[in-house]
mmCIF file of C-alpha atoms in Angstrom:
data_model
loop_
_atom_site.group_PDB
_atom_site.id
_atom_site.type_symbol
_atom_site.label_atom_id
_atom_site.label_comp_id
_atom_site.label_asym_id
_atom_site.label_seq_id
_atom_site.Cartn_x
_atom_site.Cartn_y
_atom_site.Cartn_z
ATOM 1 C CA UNK O 1 -18.049 13.524 8.585
ATOM 2 C CA UNK O 2 -17.869 15.234 5.416
ATOM 3 C CA UNK O 3 -16.366 18.857 5.934
ATOM 4 C CA UNK O 4 -18.162 21.724 4.436
ATOM 5 C CA UNK O 5 -16.292 24.291 2.975
ATOM 6 C CA UNK O 6 -16.913 27.231 5.596
ATOM 7 C CA UNK O 7 -15.276 24.775 8.117
ATOM 8 C CA UNK O 8 -12.169 25.711 6.337
ATOM 9 C CA UNK O 9 -11.649 29.077 7.131
ATOM 10 C CA UNK O 10 -10.028 31.014 9.970
ATOM 11 C CA UNK O 11 -9.474 32.984 11.925
ATOM 12 C CA UNK O 12 -7.365 34.240 14.601
ATOM 13 C CA UNK O 13 -7.782 32.148 17.552
ATOM 14 C CA UNK O 14 -9.638 33.383 20.775
ATOM 15 C CA UNK O 15 -7.201 31.499 22.985
ATOM 16 C CA UNK O 16 -3.758 30.290 22.262
ATOM 17 C CA UNK O 17 -4.503 27.115 25.150
ATOM 18 C CA UNK O 18 -3.990 23.869 24.321
ATOM 19 C CA UNK O 19 -3.542 21.763 21.292
ATOM 20 C CA UNK O 20 -4.616 22.538 17.931
ATOM 21 C CA UNK O 21 -3.671 21.283 14.534
ATOM 22 C CA UNK O 22 -3.460 23.200 11.350
ATOM 23 C CA UNK O 23 -3.576 22.267 7.759
ATOM 24 C CA UNK O 24 -0.760 24.438 5.809
ATOM 25 C CA UNK O 25 -0.582 22.471 2.455
ATOM 26 C CA UNK O 26 -2.735 19.334 1.377
ATOM 27 C CA UNK O 27 -1.828 17.854 -1.721
ATOM 28 C CA UNK O 28 0.699 15.429 -2.620
ATOM 29 C CA UNK O 29 3.266 15.333 -5.298
ATOM 30 C CA UNK O 30 5.061 18.808 -7.003
ATOM 31 C CA UNK O 31 2.265 19.400 -9.006
ATOM 32 C CA UNK O 32 1.354 23.395 -9.174
ATOM 33 C CA UNK O 33 -2.731 23.795 -8.711
ATOM 34 C CA UNK O 34 -5.259 26.608 -7.452
ATOM 35 C CA UNK O 35 -6.787 24.614 -5.019
ATOM 36 C CA UNK O 36 -4.535 23.244 -2.585
ATOM 37 C CA UNK O 37 0.211 24.437 -1.612
ATOM 38 C CA UNK O 38 1.730 20.778 -1.340
ATOM 39 C CA UNK O 39 2.343 19.271 1.916
ATOM 40 C CA UNK O 40 2.519 21.199 5.333
ATOM 41 C CA UNK O 41 1.374 21.241 8.794
ATOM 42 C CA UNK O 42 1.125 22.541 12.183
ATOM 43 C CA UNK O 43 1.497 21.367 15.882
ATOM 44 C CA UNK O 44 0.746 24.525 17.953
ATOM 45 C CA UNK O 45 -0.130 23.817 21.870
ATOM 46 C CA UNK O 46 -0.148 27.132 24.098
ATOM 47 C CA UNK O 47 0.818 29.148 21.051
ATOM 48 C CA UNK O 48 4.061 27.165 20.481
ATOM 49 C CA UNK O 49 4.982 25.837 16.226
ATOM 50 C CA UNK O 50 5.562 23.227 15.575
ATOM 51 C CA UNK O 51 5.947 22.720 11.575
ATOM 52 C CA UNK O 52 5.207 19.460 9.949
ATOM 53 C CA UNK O 53 7.170 19.579 6.085
ATOM 54 C CA UNK O 54 7.513 22.883 4.283
ATOM 55 C CA UNK O 55 5.735 22.135 0.543
ATOM 56 C CA UNK O 56 5.780 25.024 -1.475
ATOM 57 C CA UNK O 57 3.073 27.537 -0.744
ATOM 58 C CA UNK O 58 3.831 26.675 3.258
ATOM 59 C CA UNK O 59 5.078 30.042 4.469
ATOM 60 C CA UNK O 60 2.752 31.795 3.115
ATOM 61 C CA UNK O 61 -0.407 29.651 3.908
ATOM 62 C CA UNK O 62 1.772 30.155 7.874
ATOM 63 C CA UNK O 63 1.405 33.391 7.640
ATOM 64 C CA UNK O 64 -2.668 33.490 6.337
ATOM 65 C CA UNK O 65 -3.033 31.218 9.557
ATOM 66 C CA UNK O 66 -1.460 33.497 12.138
ATOM 67 C CA UNK O 67 1.354 31.324 12.710
ATOM 68 C CA UNK O 68 4.700 33.237 13.893
ATOM 69 C CA UNK O 69 7.530 32.479 12.488
ATOM 70 C CA UNK O 70 9.110 33.650 15.960
ATOM 71 C CA UNK O 71 6.940 30.951 17.810
ATOM 72 C CA UNK O 72 8.534 27.829 15.613
ATOM 73 C CA UNK O 73 10.051 25.402 18.210
ATOM 74 C CA UNK O 74 10.855 22.429 16.046
ATOM 75 C CA UNK O 75 10.395 21.530 12.466
ATOM 76 C CA UNK O 76 9.903 17.766 11.565
ATOM 77 C CA UNK O 77 10.918 16.756 7.534
ATOM 78 C CA UNK O 78 9.038 13.602 6.953
ATOM 79 C CA UNK O 79 11.260 12.943 4.138
ATOM 80 C CA UNK O 80 13.157 14.679 1.231
ATOM 81 C CA UNK O 81 11.609 14.869 -1.488
ATOM 82 C CA UNK O 82 10.744 18.349 -3.149
ATOM 83 C CA UNK O 83 7.364 18.264 -1.835
ATOM 84 C CA UNK O 84 7.709 17.958 1.684
ATOM 85 C CA UNK O 85 10.748 20.793 1.503
ATOM 86 C CA UNK O 86 10.458 23.655 -1.184
ATOM 87 C CA UNK O 87 9.534 26.158 1.615
ATOM 88 C CA UNK O 88 11.701 25.314 4.487
ATOM 89 C CA UNK O 89 15.010 28.116 2.903
ATOM 90 C CA UNK O 90 12.373 31.232 3.340
ATOM 91 C CA UNK O 91 11.069 29.139 6.069
ATOM 92 C CA UNK O 92 14.377 29.156 7.696
ATOM 93 C CA UNK O 93 15.691 32.096 6.454
ATOM 94 C CA UNK O 94 12.614 34.004 8.500
ATOM 95 C CA UNK O 95 13.353 32.084 11.484
ATOM 96 C CA UNK O 96 16.455 33.035 11.721
ATOM 97 C CA UNK O 97 15.910 37.319 10.943
ATOM 98 C CA UNK O 98 13.551 36.676 13.467
ATOM 99 C CA UNK O 99 14.037 37.568 17.523
ATOM 100 C CA UNK O 100 12.852 33.409 18.865
ATOM 101 C CA UNK O 101 13.229 30.856 20.076
ATOM 102 C CA UNK O 102 16.975 29.960 19.459
ATOM 103 C CA UNK O 103 17.831 27.177 18.949
ATOM 104 C CA UNK O 104 14.885 25.402 17.080
ATOM 105 C CA UNK O 105 15.140 22.009 16.526
ATOM 106 C CA UNK O 106 15.563 21.506 13.103
ATOM 107 C CA UNK O 107 14.313 17.056 12.635
ATOM 108 C CA UNK O 108 14.772 14.127 9.209
ATOM 109 C CA UNK O 109 16.434 11.773 7.949
ATOM 110 C CA UNK O 110 19.443 11.410 5.850
ATOM 111 C CA UNK O 111 19.617 14.732 3.971
ATOM 112 C CA UNK O 112 18.513 17.007 6.641
ATOM 113 C CA UNK O 113 22.154 18.899 7.435
ATOM 114 C CA UNK O 114 22.972 19.365 3.951
ATOM 115 C CA UNK O 115 19.053 20.985 3.693
ATOM 116 C CA UNK O 116 19.132 22.564 6.065
ATOM 117 C CA UNK O 117 22.821 24.447 5.843
ATOM 118 C CA UNK O 118 21.613 25.299 2.394
ATOM 119 C CA UNK O 119 18.923 26.838 2.696
ATOM 120 C CA UNK O 120 20.859 29.703 4.686
ATOM 121 C CA UNK O 121 23.838 29.699 2.548
ATOM 122 C CA UNK O 122 20.837 30.842 0.070
ATOM 123 C CA UNK O 123 20.742 34.246 1.903
ATOM 124 C CA UNK O 124 24.448 34.637 2.668
ATOM 125 C CA UNK O 125 24.378 37.821 1.917
ATOM 126 C CA UNK O 126 20.994 39.319 3.113
ATOM 127 C CA UNK O 127 22.028 37.621 6.439
ATOM 128 C CA UNK O 128 25.631 40.457 5.916
ATOM 129 C CA UNK O 129 23.255 42.836 5.583
ATOM 130 C CA UNK O 130 21.158 42.199 8.588
ATOM 131 C CA UNK O 131 24.641 41.530 10.718
ATOM 132 C CA UNK O 132 26.283 45.269 9.183
ATOM 133 C CA UNK O 133 23.339 46.879 10.391
ATOM 134 C CA UNK O 134 22.363 44.964 13.839
ATOM 135 C CA UNK O 135 25.336 44.088 15.860
ATOM 136 C CA UNK O 136 25.817 41.453 18.450
ATOM 137 C CA UNK O 137 23.071 39.889 16.606
ATOM 138 C CA UNK O 138 23.241 34.834 16.688
ATOM 139 C CA UNK O 139 24.869 34.000 13.616
ATOM 140 C CA UNK O 140 21.712 32.200 11.000
ATOM 141 C CA UNK O 141 23.331 28.520 11.651
ATOM 142 C CA UNK O 142 23.224 29.491 15.578
ATOM 143 C CA UNK O 143 19.685 29.314 15.354
ATOM 144 C CA UNK O 144 18.826 25.824 14.834
ATOM 145 C CA UNK O 145 19.827 22.792 16.663
ATOM 146 C CA UNK O 146 20.193 19.904 13.573
ATOM 147 C CA UNK O 147 18.662 16.398 14.401
ATOM 148 C CA UNK O 148 19.129 13.109 11.303
ATOM 149 C CA UNK O 149 17.297 10.488 12.873
ATOM 150 C CA UNK O 150 19.018 7.202 13.840
ATOM 151 C CA UNK O 151 16.564 4.558 15.056
ATOM 152 C CA UNK O 152 12.779 4.037 16.020
ATOM 153 C CA UNK O 153 11.410 6.119 18.809
ATOM 154 C CA UNK O 154 11.186 9.326 21.073
ATOM 155 C CA UNK O 155 13.667 11.985 19.273
ATOM 156 C CA UNK O 156 12.197 15.362 20.473
ATOM 157 C CA UNK O 157 10.670 16.736 24.574
ATOM 158 C CA UNK O 158 10.315 19.728 26.222
ATOM 159 C CA UNK O 159 8.106 21.241 28.224
ATOM 160 C CA UNK O 160 5.197 21.138 26.440
ATOM 161 C CA UNK O 161 4.975 17.946 23.915
ATOM 162 C CA UNK O 162 7.405 14.292 22.904
ATOM 163 C CA UNK O 163 7.547 13.867 19.553
ATOM 164 C CA UNK O 164 8.590 9.920 18.284
ATOM 165 C CA UNK O 165 9.589 9.144 15.268
ATOM 166 C CA UNK O 166 8.763 5.712 13.003
ATOM 167 C CA UNK O 167 10.449 4.616 9.825
ATOM 168 C CA UNK O 168 7.721 3.940 7.383
ATOM 169 C CA UNK O 169 8.135 2.360 4.030
ATOM 170 C CA UNK O 170 8.653 5.059 0.684
ATOM 171 C CA UNK O 171 11.154 3.315 -1.600
ATOM 172 C CA UNK O 172 14.143 3.731 -2.351
ATOM 173 C CA UNK O 173 14.369 6.709 0.235
ATOM 174 C CA UNK O 174 14.099 7.037 3.916
ATOM 175 C CA UNK O 175 10.936 8.364 5.384
ATOM 176 C CA UNK O 176 9.298 8.908 8.698
ATOM 177 C CA UNK O 177 6.016 9.135 10.887
ATOM 178 C CA UNK O 178 5.779 11.284 13.140
ATOM 179 C CA UNK O 179 3.327 11.170 17.080
ATOM 180 C CA UNK O 180 3.115 14.582 19.342
ATOM 181 C CA UNK O 181 1.506 13.469 22.331
ATOM 182 C CA UNK O 182 1.300 16.844 24.656
ATOM 183 C CA UNK O 183 -1.073 17.161 27.291
ATOM 184 C CA UNK O 184 -4.470 17.062 26.198
ATOM 185 C CA UNK O 185 -3.663 15.773 22.420
ATOM 186 C CA UNK O 186 -2.396 13.169 20.306
ATOM 187 C CA UNK O 187 -1.128 13.811 17.098
ATOM 188 C CA UNK O 188 -0.254 11.430 14.375
ATOM 189 C CA UNK O 189 1.391 12.149 10.910
ATOM 190 C CA UNK O 190 2.456 8.759 8.232
ATOM 191 C CA UNK O 191 4.390 10.931 6.825
ATOM 192 C CA UNK O 192 4.206 9.290 3.013
ATOM 193 C CA UNK O 193 4.082 5.638 3.543
ATOM 194 C CA UNK O 194 2.665 2.707 1.809
ATOM 195 C CA UNK O 195 -0.219 1.192 3.837
ATOM 196 C CA UNK O 196 1.927 0.013 6.886
ATOM 197 C CA UNK O 197 0.706 -2.124 9.756
ATOM 198 C CA UNK O 198 3.424 -0.289 12.224
ATOM 199 C CA UNK O 199 1.652 3.015 12.210
ATOM 200 C CA UNK O 200 -1.318 1.283 13.641
ATOM 201 C CA UNK O 201 0.473 0.144 16.349
ATOM 202 C CA UNK O 202 2.627 3.965 16.587
ATOM 203 C CA UNK O 203 -0.800 5.624 16.167
ATOM 204 C CA UNK O 204 -2.710 3.553 19.029
ATOM 205 C CA UNK O 205 -5.024 5.245 21.048
ATOM 206 C CA UNK O 206 -4.666 8.485 19.010
ATOM 207 C CA UNK O 207 -6.719 11.147 18.958
ATOM 208 C CA UNK O 208 -5.759 12.225 15.258
ATOM 209 C CA UNK O 209 -3.981 10.336 12.498
ATOM 210 C CA UNK O 210 -3.288 12.831 9.568
ATOM 211 C CA UNK O 211 -2.562 10.040 7.069
ATOM 212 C CA UNK O 212 -1.347 10.113 3.096
ATOM 213 C CA UNK O 213 -4.195 9.689 0.800
ATOM 214 C CA UNK O 214 -4.056 8.850 -3.399
ATOM 215 C CA UNK O 215 -6.857 8.354 -4.976
ATOM 216 C CA UNK O 216 -6.256 6.248 -8.148
ATOM 217 C CA UNK O 217 -8.288 6.573 -10.703
ATOM 218 C CA UNK O 218 -7.441 10.094 -10.109
ATOM 219 C CA UNK O 219 -4.110 9.847 -10.602
ATOM 220 C CA UNK O 220 -4.701 8.044 -13.719
ATOM 221 C CA UNK O 221 -6.430 11.511 -15.296
ATOM 222 C CA UNK O 222 -4.661 15.176 -15.638
ATOM 223 C CA UNK O 223 -2.651 16.987 -14.653
ATOM 224 C CA UNK O 224 -0.663 13.601 -13.759
ATOM 225 C CA UNK O 225 -2.029 11.510 -16.814
ATOM 226 C CA UNK O 226 0.042 8.331 -15.405
ATOM 227 C CA UNK O 227 -0.021 4.958 -17.283
ATOM 228 C CA UNK O 228 -1.799 1.820 -16.254
ATOM 229 C CA UNK O 229 1.696 0.702 -14.805
ATOM 230 C CA UNK O 230 3.036 3.409 -12.848
ATOM 231 C CA UNK O 231 -0.952 3.585 -11.608
ATOM 232 C CA UNK O 232 -0.441 0.059 -9.818
ATOM 233 C CA UNK O 233 2.709 1.466 -8.893
ATOM 234 C CA UNK O 234 2.109 4.366 -6.589
ATOM 235 C CA UNK O 235 0.241 1.667 -3.871
ATOM 236 C CA UNK O 236 3.837 0.349 -3.685
ATOM 237 C CA UNK O 237 4.640 4.158 -2.349
ATOM 238 C CA UNK O 238 1.590 5.460 -1.388
ATOM 239 C CA UNK O 239 -1.559 4.975 0.194
ATOM 240 C CA UNK O 240 -5.383 3.859 -0.833
ATOM 241 C CA UNK O 241 -7.967 6.396 1.121
ATOM 242 C CA UNK O 242 -9.315 2.726 1.392
ATOM 243 C CA UNK O 243 -6.407 1.289 2.881
ATOM 244 C CA UNK O 244 -6.343 4.505 5.056
ATOM 245 C CA UNK O 245 -9.376 3.499 6.543
ATOM 246 C CA UNK O 246 -7.817 0.255 7.921
ATOM 247 C CA UNK O 247 -5.013 1.340 9.561
ATOM 248 C CA UNK O 248 -6.708 4.095 11.644
ATOM 249 C CA UNK O 249 -9.542 1.833 12.559
ATOM 250 C CA UNK O 250 -7.027 -0.553 13.073
ATOM 251 C CA UNK O 251 -4.991 2.344 15.574
ATOM 252 C CA UNK O 252 -8.576 3.042 17.796
ATOM 253 C CA UNK O 253 -7.881 6.841 16.282
ATOM 254 C CA UNK O 254 -10.801 9.270 17.222
ATOM 255 C CA UNK O 255 -10.034 10.791 14.268
ATOM 256 C CA UNK O 256 -8.816 10.022 10.461
ATOM 257 C CA UNK O 257 -7.072 13.544 8.720
ATOM 258 C CA UNK O 258 -6.934 12.788 5.165
ATOM 259 C CA UNK O 259 -4.102 14.750 3.385
ATOM 260 C CA UNK O 260 -1.548 14.424 0.700
ATOM 261 C CA UNK O 261 -4.021 14.540 -1.567
ATOM 262 C CA UNK O 262 -3.312 12.634 -4.340
ATOM 263 C CA UNK O 263 -5.038 14.213 -6.995
ATOM 264 C CA UNK O 264 -5.542 17.692 -5.020
ATOM 265 C CA UNK O 265 -7.634 19.207 -7.219
ATOM 266 C CA UNK O 266 -11.665 19.757 -6.240
ATOM 267 C CA UNK O 267 -12.472 17.671 -9.668
ATOM 268 C CA UNK O 268 -12.534 13.808 -6.781
ATOM 269 C CA UNK O 269 -14.770 14.878 -4.911
ATOM 270 C CA UNK O 270 -14.755 15.459 -0.677
ATOM 271 C CA UNK O 271 -17.590 12.239 -0.940
ATOM 272 C CA UNK O 272 -15.642 10.180 -2.460
ATOM 273 C CA UNK O 273 -11.791 9.833 -0.423
ATOM 274 C CA UNK O 274 -15.123 10.042 2.531
ATOM 275 C CA UNK O 275 -16.605 7.061 2.045
ATOM 276 C CA UNK O 276 -13.238 5.095 0.804
ATOM 277 C CA UNK O 277 -11.843 5.842 4.788
ATOM 278 C CA UNK O 278 -15.107 4.901 5.481
ATOM 279 C CA UNK O 279 -15.659 1.487 4.038
ATOM 280 C CA UNK O 280 -13.169 0.443 6.863
ATOM 281 C CA UNK O 281 -13.056 3.244 9.411
ATOM 282 C CA UNK O 282 -15.894 4.323 11.868
ATOM 283 C CA UNK O 283 -15.224 7.029 13.657
ATOM 284 C CA UNK O 284 -14.475 10.506 12.659
ATOM 285 C CA UNK O 285 -13.228 11.396 9.131
ATOM 286 C CA UNK O 286 -12.067 14.495 7.956
ATOM 287 C CA UNK O 287 -10.820 15.508 4.052
ATOM 288 C CA UNK O 288 -8.092 17.962 4.234
ATOM 289 C CA UNK O 289 -7.961 21.151 2.773
ATOM 290 C CA UNK O 290 -5.298 24.440 3.067
ATOM 291 C CA UNK O 291 -6.038 26.384 6.329
ATOM 292 C CA UNK O 292 -7.950 23.871 8.362
ATOM 293 C CA UNK O 293 -7.760 23.849 11.971
ATOM 294 C CA UNK O 294 -8.807 20.931 13.795
#
């Protein structure tokens, strides 16, 4: 199945009930392109928002997708590359300025504490002015509870979802996959990783697997223009759509969503991504686009 352009439009949901996946940014690597923002997605459960990564443009996409910052209950960062955290400061500022859920859990690998602290320091003067005008409001740092992930397993649980983490290979820095198990759906995010069979076990039986994908012929073309040696090296840190299909098939998931697409331009048509993944995966395949609701 290749999703049509019509399927990409977002309208306000008639009901907040249930678990939805919202794709906020669907390209990988720190390259600015018109078609897509950098990587970010949200699991929305009964109106509560759990954000996974926050690359450039994700804050604006949250507004377009009708996801209020005061509804954010958790932020889960897969790893500390810029295309996954560039919008973290503005999202943290908006949460701190809201009258929303407190504290908001922030989870990620080594570096997540410094990132959260630095994000709040960026807006020091803004926060000072607000506290002068509104006495008694909590300090911005009190709005967040930061956890650096130390081991695989369950890292977060509330009344709507259980979230588990799995370390995945994306050298030279730590990277994590996340699994969200709610009452009605299970959704897994690969994060950035080379093909990793441990991820298939982690995603076993999930409803949806959101997996990164790199199409190597496109990586060699503009605007990337990567030399042959770099293209060959790419599979040591990323996964081809064909390999993502293999993992999805091994996991037995119902739906494979390809995202963090490299290249993100529409010069690589959806049909190419789909056909590569379909070499192995026999379930539903969705080629991710910004603002899809799944």
